Coordinates of C-alpha atoms in Angstrom, one line a residue:
M1 CA -28.9 -20.7 -92.5
F2 CA -29.1 -24.4 -91.7
A3 CA -31.6 -26.7 -90.9
S4 CA -32.7 -29.5 -88.7
V5 CA -32.5 -32.7 -89.7
R6 CA -35.3 -34.9 -89.1
R7 CA -34.7 -37.8 -86.1
S8 CA -36.1 -41.2 -87.1
P9 CA -34.7 -44.7 -85.5
E10 CA -33.1 -45.5 -88.8
R11 CA -31.6 -42.1 -88.8
L12 CA -29.9 -42.7 -85.2
Q13 CA -29.8 -46.1 -85.9
A14 CA -26.5 -44.3 -88.3
I15 CA -25.7 -41.6 -86.0
D16 CA -24.8 -44.5 -83.2
R17 CA -22.8 -46.3 -86.0
V18 CA -20.9 -43.6 -86.9
T19 CA -20.3 -42.3 -83.3
E20 CA -18.9 -46.1 -82.6
W21 CA -17.0 -46.3 -85.4
T22 CA -15.8 -43.2 -85.1
R23 CA -14.6 -44.1 -81.6
E24 CA -13.3 -47.5 -82.8
R25 CA -10.9 -46.1 -86.2
F26 CA -9.3 -43.0 -83.5
K27 CA -9.1 -45.6 -80.7
L28 CA -11.0 -42.9 -78.1
P29 CA -11.8 -44.0 -74.6
K30 CA -15.8 -45.6 -73.9
G31 CA -15.9 -42.1 -71.6
S32 CA -15.3 -39.6 -74.5
A33 CA -18.0 -37.3 -76.4
I34 CA -18.1 -38.1 -79.5
F35 CA -21.0 -35.7 -81.9
V36 CA -22.3 -36.9 -84.4
S37 CA -24.9 -35.0 -86.5
G38 CA -26.6 -34.5 -90.0
I39 CA -27.5 -31.2 -91.4
A40 CA -29.4 -29.7 -93.7
C41 CA -26.9 -26.6 -95.8
P42 CA -29.6 -24.8 -98.8
L43 CA -26.7 -22.7 -99.9
P44 CA -24.9 -23.0 -103.7
G45 CA -22.4 -26.0 -104.0
C46 CA -23.1 -27.8 -100.7
P47 CA -24.5 -31.2 -101.1
P48 CA -28.2 -31.4 -100.0
L49 CA -27.2 -33.6 -96.5
E50 CA -23.7 -33.5 -95.2
T51 CA -22.5 -35.5 -91.2
V52 CA -20.6 -33.8 -89.0
V53 CA -18.3 -35.6 -86.6
A54 CA -17.3 -34.1 -83.4
F55 CA -14.8 -35.3 -80.4
W56 CA -12.7 -34.4 -78.2
I57 CA -9.4 -35.2 -76.8
A58 CA -8.6 -33.7 -73.2
E59 CA -9.6 -30.1 -74.5
Q60 CA -8.5 -30.6 -78.1
R61 CA -11.8 -31.1 -80.1
Y62 CA -11.3 -32.4 -83.5
Q63 CA -13.7 -32.3 -86.4
F64 CA -14.2 -33.9 -90.6
K65 CA -17.4 -33.8 -92.8
L66 CA -18.6 -36.5 -95.0
F67 CA -20.8 -35.2 -97.5
K68 CA -23.4 -37.5 -97.4
P69 CA -26.3 -37.6 -95.1
V70 CA -25.5 -39.7 -92.5
Q71 CA -27.6 -43.1 -93.4
E72 CA -25.5 -43.7 -96.1
V73 CA -22.2 -43.3 -94.5
V74 CA -20.2 -46.3 -94.3
V75 CA -16.9 -47.0 -92.4
N76 CA -14.2 -46.8 -95.1
D77 CA -15.4 -42.8 -95.3
L78 CA -13.8 -42.1 -92.5
P79 CA -11.1 -40.4 -92.3
Y80 CA -7.0 -42.3 -91.5
A81 CA -7.0 -42.0 -88.2
W82 CA -3.3 -41.2 -89.2
L83 CA -5.1 -38.0 -90.2
K84 CA -6.4 -37.0 -86.4
D85 CA -3.9 -35.1 -85.7
A86 CA -4.6 -32.8 -89.3
L87 CA -8.2 -33.0 -88.0
A88 CA -7.7 -30.5 -85.1
V89 CA -9.9 -27.2 -84.9
Q90 CA -7.7 -24.6 -84.0
E91 CA -10.6 -22.5 -82.4
G92 CA -11.5 -19.6 -85.0
I93 CA -10.5 -20.5 -87.9
G94 CA -12.9 -22.0 -90.9
W95 CA -15.9 -23.9 -88.5
E96 CA -18.2 -21.4 -87.8
C97 CA -20.8 -22.7 -88.6
C98 CA -20.4 -26.0 -86.4

């Protein structure tokens, strides 16, 4: 259903940028796990490429999507820090795909 997106030096640099912006935006410690991935979605209504970002604080996972390729993401696309609690994932609800 979801296809992986190829890795290029530009894409890897973009992933590093989004990772660092996420760390800064949510004031995450340097060693925190942050996952940034681009996915291709063939489903009707999905953008052709979107970016999924997940990070963990203790045992809690937080996640959000940006409806554009990772190379096009700018820092202002990230959710505001005060929305962090709303990004908390409740296991088994809504994120089965990622």
